[in-house]
Amino acid sequence: SDAELTAFANRVMALAKDPKAARDIAQGRLTFRLGGASPQAGAVPVASAIPATTTSGGVEKIERGLLSERQIDALDSSVKRLLVGKSVRFTPLAQDRLRQKGIKIERMET
């Protein structure tokens, strides 16, 4: 709807104020998808428009989406633990990269 498009544009503008998020958008590390659209047969959904939220103590929180190797590489080097929602999925290369970096994955209950 028009209201949803306006909300999306406002969200992108807010993200662009953060230099790291602006770089991630420009370099394709932060991608967007339509929330209500059903994927075509054989299509792989891209990462959620919800960016990772950094909390204190080297913990990153991601609530939904498909995480790729590029997105794992884009995480700050201080991140040692990744809190993920139940619907978050990882590509095989992302899982390899998490192991290489020593980042532990913890699923959130809600």
PDB file of C-alpha atoms in Angstrom:
ATOM      1  CA  SER A   1       0.000   0.000   0.000  1.00  0.00           C
ATOM      2  CA  ASP A   2       1.027   3.637  -0.234  1.00  0.00           C
ATOM      3  CA  ALA A   3       1.310   3.857   3.552  1.00  0.00           C
ATOM      4  CA  GLU A   4       3.620   0.822   3.652  1.00  0.00           C
ATOM      5  CA  LEU A   5       5.776   2.263   0.874  1.00  0.00           C
ATOM      6  CA  THR A   6       6.056   5.561   2.755  1.00  0.00           C
ATOM      7  CA  ALA A   7       6.983   3.713   5.963  1.00  0.00           C
ATOM      8  CA  PHE A   8       9.624   1.738   4.047  1.00  0.00           C
ATOM      9  CA  ALA A   9      11.106   4.917   2.518  1.00  0.00           C
ATOM     10  CA  ASN A  10      11.237   6.515   5.974  1.00  0.00           C
ATOM     11  CA  ARG A  11      12.959   3.405   7.363  1.00  0.00           C
ATOM     12  CA  VAL A  12      15.587   3.489   4.582  1.00  0.00           C
ATOM     13  CA  MET A  13      16.183   7.199   5.200  1.00  0.00           C
ATOM     14  CA  ALA A  14      16.660   6.515   8.923  1.00  0.00           C
ATOM     15  CA  LEU A  15      19.067   3.668   8.159  1.00  0.00           C
ATOM     16  CA  ALA A  16      21.044   5.865   5.756  1.00  0.00           C
ATOM     17  CA  LYS A  17      21.873   8.254   8.603  1.00  0.00           C
ATOM     18  CA  ASP A  18      24.115   5.541  10.056  1.00  0.00           C
ATOM     19  CA  PRO A  19      27.315   5.388   7.935  1.00  0.00           C
ATOM     20  CA  LYS A  20      27.722   1.616   8.424  1.00  0.00           C
ATOM     21  CA  ALA A  21      24.120   0.903   7.428  1.00  0.00           C
ATOM     22  CA  ALA A  22      24.428   3.230   4.408  1.00  0.00           C
ATOM     23  CA  ARG A  23      27.556   1.318   3.288  1.00  0.00           C
ATOM     24  CA  ASP A  24      25.792  -2.017   3.840  1.00  0.00           C
ATOM     25  CA  ILE A  25      22.867  -0.889   1.678  1.00  0.00           C
ATOM     26  CA  ALA A  26      25.146   0.478  -1.059  1.00  0.00           C
ATOM     27  CA  GLN A  27      27.280  -2.690  -1.119  1.00  0.00           C
ATOM     28  CA  GLY A  28      24.326  -5.077  -1.061  1.00  0.00           C
ATOM     29  CA  ARG A  29      24.992  -6.488   2.411  1.00  0.00           C
ATOM     30  CA  LEU A  30      21.634  -5.187   3.628  1.00  0.00           C
ATOM     31  CA  THR A  31      18.922  -6.199   1.203  1.00  0.00           C
ATOM     32  CA  PHE A  32      15.157  -5.915   1.272  1.00  0.00           C
ATOM     33  CA  ARG A  33      12.193  -8.138   0.444  1.00  0.00           C
ATOM     34  CA  LEU A  34       8.457  -7.762   0.344  1.00  0.00           C
ATOM     35  CA  GLY A  35       7.026  -9.154   3.556  1.00  0.00           C
ATOM     36  CA  GLY A  36       3.723 -10.368   2.160  1.00  0.00           C
ATOM     37  CA  ALA A  37       4.935 -11.686  -1.179  1.00  0.00           C
ATOM     38  CA  SER A  38       5.176 -15.425  -1.621  1.00  0.00           C
ATOM     39  CA  PRO A  39       8.407 -16.505  -3.313  1.00  0.00           C
ATOM     40  CA  GLN A  40       8.312 -18.061  -6.748  1.00  0.00           C
ATOM     41  CA  ALA A  41       8.974 -21.786  -7.002  1.00  0.00           C
ATOM     42  CA  GLY A  42      12.670 -22.413  -6.435  1.00  0.00           C
ATOM     43  CA  ALA A  43      13.371 -18.849  -5.349  1.00  0.00           C
ATOM     44  CA  VAL A  44      15.522 -18.254  -2.296  1.00  0.00           C
ATOM     45  CA  PRO A  45      14.391 -15.327  -0.136  1.00  0.00           C
ATOM     46  CA  VAL A  46      16.975 -12.628   0.540  1.00  0.00           C
ATOM     47  CA  ALA A  47      17.843 -11.169   3.916  1.00  0.00           C
ATOM     48  CA  SER A  48      15.276  -9.277   5.861  1.00  0.00           C
ATOM     49  CA  ALA A  49      15.026  -5.509   5.774  1.00  0.00           C
ATOM     50  CA  ILE A  50      15.513  -5.591   9.521  1.00  0.00           C
ATOM     51  CA  PRO A  51      19.190  -4.906  10.165  1.00  0.00           C
ATOM     52  CA  ALA A  52      21.144  -6.547  12.917  1.00  0.00           C
ATOM     53  CA  THR A  53      20.980  -4.767  16.240  1.00  0.00           C
ATOM     54  CA  THR A  54      24.227  -4.557  18.171  1.00  0.00           C
ATOM     55  CA  THR A  55      23.905  -4.889  21.909  1.00  0.00           C
ATOM     56  CA  SER A  56      26.615  -4.497  24.495  1.00  0.00           C
ATOM     57  CA  GLY A  57      29.273  -7.138  25.048  1.00  0.00           C
ATOM     58  CA  GLY A  58      29.835  -8.252  21.453  1.00  0.00           C
ATOM     59  CA  VAL A  59      26.313  -9.584  20.920  1.00  0.00           C
ATOM     60  CA  GLU A  60      24.414  -9.078  17.660  1.00  0.00           C
ATOM     61  CA  LYS A  61      20.639  -9.644  17.423  1.00  0.00           C
ATOM     62  CA  ILE A  62      18.870 -10.610  14.185  1.00  0.00           C
ATOM     63  CA  GLU A  63      15.156 -11.347  14.273  1.00  0.00           C
ATOM     64  CA  ARG A  64      14.390 -12.699  10.789  1.00  0.00           C
ATOM     65  CA  GLY A  65      15.741 -13.343   7.315  1.00  0.00           C
ATOM     66  CA  LEU A  66      18.284 -15.444   5.483  1.00  0.00           C
ATOM     67  CA  LEU A  67      21.882 -14.678   6.408  1.00  0.00           C
ATOM     68  CA  SER A  68      24.634 -14.988   3.841  1.00  0.00           C
ATOM     69  CA  GLU A  69      28.408 -15.129   4.104  1.00  0.00           C
ATOM     70  CA  ARG A  70      28.608 -11.452   3.101  1.00  0.00           C
ATOM     71  CA  GLN A  71      26.376 -10.428   5.975  1.00  0.00           C
ATOM     72  CA  ILE A  72      28.464 -12.440   8.446  1.00  0.00           C
ATOM     73  CA  ASP A  73      31.625 -10.800   7.074  1.00  0.00           C
ATOM     74  CA  ALA A  74      29.981  -7.394   7.597  1.00  0.00           C
ATOM     75  CA  LEU A  75      29.531  -8.006  11.341  1.00  0.00           C
ATOM     76  CA  ASP A  76      31.763  -5.988  13.630  1.00  0.00           C
ATOM     77  CA  SER A  77      34.884  -7.870  14.699  1.00  0.00           C
ATOM     78  CA  SER A  78      33.826  -7.545  18.363  1.00  0.00           C
ATOM     79  CA  VAL A  79      30.752  -9.749  17.799  1.00  0.00           C
ATOM     80  CA  LYS A  80      31.216 -13.126  19.482  1.00  0.00           C
ATOM     81  CA  ARG A  81      27.570 -14.142  19.925  1.00  0.00           C
ATOM     82  CA  LEU A  82      24.643 -13.956  17.525  1.00  0.00           C
ATOM     83  CA  LEU A  83      21.094 -13.953  18.953  1.00  0.00           C
ATOM     84  CA  VAL A  84      18.709 -15.042  16.202  1.00  0.00           C
ATOM     85  CA  GLY A  85      14.951 -15.410  15.921  1.00  0.00           C
ATOM     86  CA  LYS A  86      13.287 -18.737  15.213  1.00  0.00           C
ATOM     87  CA  SER A  87      12.748 -17.880  11.541  1.00  0.00           C
ATOM     88  CA  VAL A  88      16.372 -16.902  10.809  1.00  0.00           C
ATOM     89  CA  ARG A  89      18.096 -19.224   8.353  1.00  0.00           C
ATOM     90  CA  PHE A  90      21.750 -19.407   7.284  1.00  0.00           C
ATOM     91  CA  THR A  91      23.361 -20.270   3.984  1.00  0.00           C
ATOM     92  CA  PRO A  92      25.972 -23.045   4.235  1.00  0.00           C
ATOM     93  CA  LEU A  93      28.756 -20.515   3.595  1.00  0.00           C
ATOM     94  CA  ALA A  94      27.396 -18.281   6.366  1.00  0.00           C
ATOM     95  CA  GLN A  95      27.546 -21.220   8.773  1.00  0.00           C
ATOM     96  CA  ASP A  96      31.154 -21.895   7.754  1.00  0.00           C
ATOM     97  CA  ARG A  97      32.071 -18.239   8.248  1.00  0.00           C
ATOM     98  CA  LEU A  98      30.456 -18.181  11.713  1.00  0.00           C
ATOM     99  CA  ARG A  99      32.578 -21.182  12.725  1.00  0.00           C
ATOM    100  CA  GLN A 100      35.729 -19.578  11.290  1.00  0.00           C
ATOM    101  CA  LYS A 101      35.102 -16.375  13.231  1.00  0.00           C
ATOM    102  CA  GLY A 102      34.223 -18.254  16.420  1.00  0.00           C
ATOM    103  CA  ILE A 103      30.775 -16.641  16.642  1.00  0.00           C
ATOM    104  CA  LYS A 104      28.276 -18.632  18.715  1.00  0.00           C
ATOM    105  CA  ILE A 105      24.622 -18.808  17.606  1.00  0.00           C
ATOM    106  CA  GLU A 106      21.835 -18.647  20.183  1.00  0.00           C
ATOM    107  CA  ARG A 107      18.163 -18.964  19.184  1.00  0.00           C
ATOM    108  CA  MET A 108      15.690 -16.610  20.861  1.00  0.00           C
ATOM    109  CA  GLU A 109      12.519 -18.148  22.283  1.00  0.00           C
ATOM    110  CA  THR A 110      10.132 -15.503  20.906  1.00  0.00           C
TER     111      THR A 110
END
